[in-house]
Tab-separated table of C-alpha atoms in Angstrom:
chain	number	residue	atom	x	y	z
J	1	MET	CA	113.306	96.886	89.695
J	2	PRO	CA	114.172	99.847	87.466
J	3	ALA	CA	115.421	103.028	89.101
J	4	GLY	CA	112.665	105.573	89.605
J	5	THR	CA	110.785	107.901	91.921
J	6	PHE	CA	107.491	107.401	93.720
J	7	THR	CA	105.301	108.958	96.391
J	8	MET	CA	105.816	107.042	99.623
J	9	GLY	CA	103.168	106.934	102.326
J	10	ASP	CA	99.406	106.696	102.786
J	11	SER	CA	97.701	107.127	99.427
J	12	SER	CA	94.128	106.152	100.329
J	13	GLY	CA	93.258	107.803	103.637
J	14	ASP	CA	93.246	104.440	105.442
J	15	LYS	CA	96.273	105.165	107.593
J	16	ASN	CA	96.603	103.720	111.064
J	17	ARG	CA	97.519	106.738	113.173
J	18	ALA	CA	100.218	105.097	115.302
J	19	ASP	CA	101.997	103.536	112.323
J	20	GLY	CA	103.408	106.748	110.873
J	21	GLU	CA	102.276	106.445	107.257
J	22	THR	CA	102.397	110.221	106.787
J	23	PRO	CA	103.404	112.684	105.523
J	24	ARG	CA	103.518	111.462	101.945
J	25	HIS	CA	106.860	112.289	100.381
J	26	GLU	CA	108.825	111.794	97.194
J	27	VAL	CA	111.516	109.114	97.178
J	28	ALA	CA	114.068	108.155	94.533
J	29	ILE	CA	115.080	104.500	94.376
J	30	SER	CA	118.144	103.077	92.638
J	31	ALA	CA	117.746	99.959	90.524
J	32	PHE	CA	117.664	96.760	92.566
J	33	GLU	CA	116.746	93.100	92.301
J	34	ILE	CA	114.067	91.542	94.525
J	35	ASP	CA	112.643	88.049	94.881
J	36	ALA	CA	109.448	87.468	92.918
J	37	THR	CA	108.022	85.667	95.967
J	38	THR	CA	108.580	85.356	99.665
J	39	VAL	CA	111.111	82.700	100.695
J	40	THR	CA	109.457	79.280	100.684
J	41	ASN	CA	109.655	76.381	103.112
J	42	ASP	CA	111.650	74.418	100.536
J	43	ALA	CA	114.192	77.223	100.138
J	44	PHE	CA	114.546	77.697	103.890
J	45	ALA	CA	114.967	73.944	104.324
J	46	ARG	CA	117.946	74.015	101.926
J	47	PHE	CA	119.509	76.777	104.013
J	48	VAL	CA	119.028	74.805	107.241
J	49	GLU	CA	120.306	71.582	105.676
J	50	GLU	CA	123.511	73.253	104.495
J	51	THR	CA	124.213	75.288	107.613
J	52	GLY	CA	122.544	73.491	110.518
J	53	TYR	CA	120.948	76.782	111.481
J	54	VAL	CA	118.548	76.773	114.428
J	55	THR	CA	115.831	79.421	114.367
J	56	GLU	CA	115.037	81.518	117.387
J	57	ALA	CA	111.603	79.893	117.737
J	58	GLU	CA	113.337	76.516	117.958
J	59	SER	CA	115.885	77.881	120.408
J	60	PHE	CA	113.230	79.532	122.599
J	61	GLY	CA	111.010	76.449	122.368
J	62	PHE	CA	107.810	78.254	121.339
J	63	SER	CA	106.278	80.710	118.889
J	64	ALA	CA	102.996	82.550	118.293
J	65	VAL	CA	100.118	80.676	116.592
J	66	PHE	CA	96.672	81.986	115.604
J	67	HIS	CA	93.978	80.117	117.540
J	68	LEU	CA	92.221	78.719	114.426
J	69	ALA	CA	95.540	77.294	113.189
J	70	LEU	CA	96.430	75.393	116.350
J	71	ALA	CA	97.633	71.819	115.864
J	72	ALA	CA	99.167	70.966	119.206
J	73	PRO	CA	98.471	69.079	122.424
J	74	GLU	CA	96.578	71.180	124.952
J	75	ALA	CA	99.561	71.044	127.276
J	76	ASP	CA	101.666	72.901	124.683
J	77	VAL	CA	99.378	75.933	124.548
J	78	MET	CA	100.802	78.543	126.870
J	79	GLY	CA	97.723	80.750	126.916
J	80	PRO	CA	96.445	83.767	124.979
J	81	ALA	CA	98.618	86.797	124.359
J	82	SER	CA	97.778	89.900	126.379
J	83	GLY	CA	95.549	92.217	124.365
J	84	THR	CA	95.317	89.821	121.420
J	85	PRO	CA	93.618	86.652	122.732
J	86	TRP	CA	93.470	85.118	119.254
J	87	TRP	CA	97.229	84.562	119.514
J	88	ALA	CA	98.779	81.938	121.767
J	89	GLY	CA	102.324	81.033	122.597
J	90	VAL	CA	102.679	77.390	121.590
J	91	LYS	CA	105.504	75.107	122.657
J	92	GLY	CA	106.995	73.262	119.699
J	93	ALA	CA	105.672	75.725	117.107
J	94	ASP	CA	108.376	76.624	114.610
J	95	TRP	CA	108.992	76.821	110.874
J	96	ARG	CA	108.723	73.025	110.511
J	97	HIS	CA	105.582	72.896	112.684
J	98	PRO	CA	103.577	76.042	111.878
J	99	GLY	CA	100.526	75.093	113.941
J	100	GLY	CA	102.395	73.342	116.730
J	101	ARG	CA	104.046	69.944	117.154
J	102	ASP	CA	101.064	68.102	115.589
J	103	SER	CA	101.553	69.957	112.274
J	104	ASP	CA	104.167	69.599	109.539
J	105	LEU	CA	105.105	70.899	106.096
J	106	ASP	CA	103.554	68.104	104.069
J	107	GLY	CA	102.255	69.751	100.890
J	108	ARG	CA	103.558	73.146	101.968
J	109	GLY	CA	106.928	73.258	100.284
J	110	ASP	CA	105.815	76.149	98.083
J	111	HIS	CA	104.202	78.068	100.945
J	112	PRO	CA	106.079	80.941	102.618
J	113	VAL	CA	108.285	79.975	105.527
J	114	VAL	CA	106.858	81.365	108.783
J	115	HIS	CA	107.926	81.481	112.429
J	116	VAL	CA	111.141	83.186	111.351
J	117	SER	CA	112.414	86.209	113.246
J	118	TRP	CA	114.175	89.194	111.709
J	119	ASN	CA	117.429	87.693	112.963
J	120	ASP	CA	116.591	84.386	111.242
J	121	ALA	CA	115.815	86.214	107.998
J	122	VAL	CA	119.147	88.030	108.134
J	123	ALA	CA	120.958	84.724	108.693
J	124	TYR	CA	119.267	83.320	105.584
J	125	CYS	CA	120.234	86.417	103.612
J	126	GLU	CA	123.874	86.069	104.641
J	127	TRP	CA	123.860	82.450	103.460
J	128	ALA	CA	122.238	83.427	100.157
J	129	GLY	CA	124.501	86.433	99.559
J	130	ARG	CA	121.538	88.781	99.679
J	131	ARG	CA	119.853	91.160	102.135
J	132	LEU	CA	116.430	92.284	103.302
J	133	PRO	CA	114.783	95.104	101.367
J	134	THR	CA	114.659	98.561	102.856
J	135	GLU	CA	111.173	99.778	103.678
J	136	ALA	CA	111.338	102.222	100.752
J	137	GLU	CA	112.455	99.516	98.324
J	138	TRP	CA	109.657	97.270	99.512
J	139	GLU	CA	106.944	99.885	98.985
J	140	TYR	CA	108.342	100.911	95.595
J	141	ALA	CA	108.299	97.261	94.500
J	142	ALA	CA	104.843	96.599	95.967
J	143	ARG	CA	103.302	99.443	93.991
J	144	GLY	CA	104.210	97.668	90.761
J	145	GLY	CA	104.648	100.909	88.850
J	146	ILE	CA	101.196	102.290	89.826
J	147	ASP	CA	102.065	105.349	91.885
J	148	GLY	CA	99.465	106.467	94.407
J	149	ALA	CA	97.387	103.269	94.371
J	150	LYS	CA	96.039	101.585	97.491
J	151	TYR	CA	97.029	98.054	96.458
J	152	PRO	CA	99.618	96.476	94.129
J	153	TRP	CA	96.935	96.036	91.445
J	154	GLY	CA	95.310	99.478	91.808
J	155	ASP	CA	92.436	100.790	93.913
J	156	GLN	CA	89.920	97.965	93.455
J	157	GLU	CA	89.105	96.225	96.721
J	158	VAL	CA	90.520	92.789	97.450
J	159	ASP	CA	87.279	90.958	96.674
J	160	GLU	CA	86.211	93.110	93.726
J	161	GLY	CA	85.880	90.876	90.666
J	162	GLY	CA	87.398	87.846	92.388
J	163	TRP	CA	89.858	87.515	95.250
J	164	ARG	CA	93.170	89.292	94.717
J	165	ALA	CA	94.971	88.506	97.983
J	166	ASN	CA	94.972	86.134	100.935
J	167	ILE	CA	93.331	87.911	103.878
J	168	PHE	CA	90.775	87.008	106.550
J	169	GLN	CA	87.112	86.760	105.534
J	170	GLY	CA	84.170	86.430	107.872
J	171	GLU	CA	83.964	87.532	111.492
J	172	PHE	CA	87.427	88.176	112.884
J	173	PRO	CA	88.769	86.395	114.876
J	174	ARG	CA	86.107	83.757	115.414
J	175	HIS	CA	85.211	82.463	111.975
J	176	ASN	CA	87.103	82.537	108.686
J	177	THR	CA	84.859	81.657	105.752
J	178	CYS	CA	87.965	81.003	103.613
J	179	GLU	CA	86.335	82.557	100.555
J	180	ASP	CA	89.773	83.135	99.055
J	181	GLY	CA	90.566	79.436	99.498
J	182	PHE	CA	92.940	79.594	102.455
J	183	LEU	CA	92.670	79.491	106.243
J	184	THR	CA	96.351	80.311	106.738
J	185	THR	CA	99.165	80.598	104.185
J	186	ALA	CA	98.748	80.181	100.430
J	187	PRO	CA	101.373	78.964	97.956
J	188	VAL	CA	103.643	81.892	97.115
J	189	ARG	CA	102.501	82.056	93.481
J	190	SER	CA	98.797	82.285	94.246
J	191	PHE	CA	96.578	85.073	92.861
J	192	ALA	CA	98.118	87.413	90.258
J	193	PRO	CA	101.492	89.201	90.327
J	194	ASN	CA	101.740	92.982	90.220
J	195	GLY	CA	103.082	95.050	87.361
J	196	TYR	CA	106.672	94.182	88.273
J	197	GLY	CA	105.936	90.452	88.334
J	198	LEU	CA	105.982	90.196	92.139
J	199	TRP	CA	103.569	87.824	93.856
J	200	GLN	CA	101.544	88.564	96.993
J	201	MET	CA	103.198	91.759	98.124
J	202	VAL	CA	100.116	92.203	100.326
J	203	GLY	CA	98.311	89.526	102.290
J	204	ASN	CA	99.556	85.986	102.964
J	205	VAL	CA	102.468	86.817	105.319
J	206	TRP	CA	104.063	89.899	106.801
J	207	GLU	CA	107.501	90.587	105.323
J	208	TRP	CA	110.497	91.744	107.336
J	209	CYS	CA	112.368	94.812	106.096
J	210	GLU	CA	115.872	95.988	106.915
J	211	ASP	CA	114.862	99.223	108.677
J	212	TRP	CA	114.421	100.016	112.308
J	213	PHE	CA	110.862	101.198	112.960
J	214	HIS	CA	109.825	104.586	114.291
J	215	PRO	CA	106.370	106.173	113.883
J	216	SER	CA	107.894	109.563	113.007
J	217	THR	CA	110.360	108.303	110.390
J	218	TYR	CA	108.598	110.161	107.581
J	219	ARG	CA	108.504	113.402	109.566
J	220	ARG	CA	112.191	113.476	110.380
J	221	GLY	CA	114.958	115.318	108.542
J	222	THR	CA	114.719	116.575	104.993
J	223	THR	CA	111.736	114.370	104.174
J	224	ALA	CA	109.317	116.563	106.114
J	225	GLU	CA	111.217	119.741	106.915
J	226	LYS	CA	112.569	120.703	103.513
J	227	ARG	CA	110.424	118.537	101.254
J	228	THR	CA	113.457	117.568	99.213
J	229	LEU	CA	113.644	114.394	97.189
J	230	VAL	CA	115.145	111.633	99.329
J	231	THR	CA	117.258	108.973	97.608
J	232	ASP	CA	117.380	105.385	98.904
J	233	PRO	CA	116.338	106.116	102.517
J	234	ALA	CA	117.434	103.511	105.039
J	235	GLY	CA	115.332	104.443	108.074
J	236	PRO	CA	116.474	105.314	111.617
J	237	GLU	CA	119.965	104.420	112.792
J	238	SER	CA	118.662	102.513	115.809
J	239	GLY	CA	115.475	101.358	117.457
J	240	GLN	CA	113.746	98.592	119.345
J	241	SER	CA	111.747	96.952	116.569
J	242	ARG	CA	112.076	96.311	112.847
J	243	VAL	CA	109.669	97.234	110.083
J	244	MET	CA	107.240	94.669	108.714
J	245	ARG	CA	105.237	95.239	105.537
J	246	GLY	CA	102.364	93.809	103.522
J	247	GLY	CA	99.869	92.435	106.010
J	248	SER	CA	98.945	88.759	106.199
J	249	TYR	CA	96.224	86.132	106.009
J	250	LEU	CA	94.898	87.553	109.291
J	251	CYS	CA	94.287	91.079	108.036
J	252	HIS	CA	90.643	92.140	108.061
J	253	LEU	CA	89.096	95.578	107.679
J	254	SER	CA	87.619	95.390	111.186
J	255	TYR	CA	90.971	94.629	112.815
J	256	CYS	CA	94.093	95.176	110.717
J	257	ASN	CA	93.625	96.960	107.416
J	258	ARG	CA	97.343	96.809	106.725
J	259	TYR	CA	97.098	94.800	103.505
J	260	ARG	CA	97.932	97.998	101.608
J	261	ASN	CA	101.022	99.312	99.817
J	262	SER	CA	101.732	102.041	102.364
J	263	ALA	CA	100.790	100.197	105.577
J	264	ARG	CA	103.506	99.756	108.191
J	265	SER	CA	103.924	97.498	111.190
J	266	GLN	CA	106.709	96.369	113.486
J	267	ASN	CA	108.021	93.681	115.788
J	268	THR	CA	111.127	93.032	117.815
J	269	PRO	CA	113.976	91.369	115.889
J	270	ASP	CA	113.758	88.136	117.885
J	271	SER	CA	109.977	87.709	117.514
J	272	SER	CA	108.366	85.053	115.337
J	273	MET	CA	104.795	84.179	114.465
J	274	GLY	CA	102.732	82.010	112.179
J	275	ASN	CA	102.030	84.826	109.726
J	276	GLY	CA	105.482	86.348	109.294
J	277	GLY	CA	108.030	85.677	106.547
J	278	PHE	CA	110.339	87.602	104.230
J	279	ARG	CA	111.751	88.063	100.740
J	280	THR	CA	115.267	89.135	99.818
J	281	VAL	CA	117.023	91.560	97.500
J	282	ALA	CA	120.418	91.445	95.814
J	283	LEU	CA	123.323	93.126	97.533
J	284	ARG	CA	123.760	95.275	94.416
J	285	VAL	CA	122.719	95.420	90.780
J	286	GLU	CA	125.520	95.499	88.232
J	287	SER	CA	125.291	98.373	85.784
J	288	GLN	CA	124.352	97.376	82.262
J	289	ALA	CA	125.650	98.969	79.089
């Protein structure tokens, strides 16, 4: 990614009030290198094979699975999540078994790894000599050089002129018509890349970022009070949850319209789910003559 400035925050009026997408503010970003895709099952498998790493979902013995993706004995289903009955805790669900113990990764080597917590993602980054992107880096990269647009490709809707991202179609959460071709994850190089050559920055899977989450992040300090240009912001110094960006295959206008460049979400660092993954950035970019 070349160094540059951009306007960070809600650019379409679709903000979710509790997510803190406003106020819009100018941010300067130093040059950095980011993965063209989210980390795949094959890549994560190499990490596990070399290190013997055990994910938190494996350690805890369960993870969150969307009800239409269940592939597990009835006895493994721990019941619906409070407030979101389309999610269930499923014993034996992990990155190798995304739908539960009756599922596997056959034919999914090029799909994004899921059921990885923020802590798992950081462990992978340490092995790879990389790190998670900051929230500001992620949004700058997602915009693909089109400042102020709703999506990585511009302002056209996801289904305008052919599907542009992997989201939920139909009546959420009961019936997914799969018009975009996928019930759950899609291969990481599906659809078209953005102007920076990055694939599926929105839809498919949520992506962990480095930052702690707070809904008033954009209103704090010089960003809101003095309206000065902020360079390489890193978010709050502490918190209870970490930022997630990009939305997922479960996003739908009626439920979660967070498949947008500026949309924010969060989860605790030890949480994992069947629609959450990550991509990495280089620790630094060497200056070039």
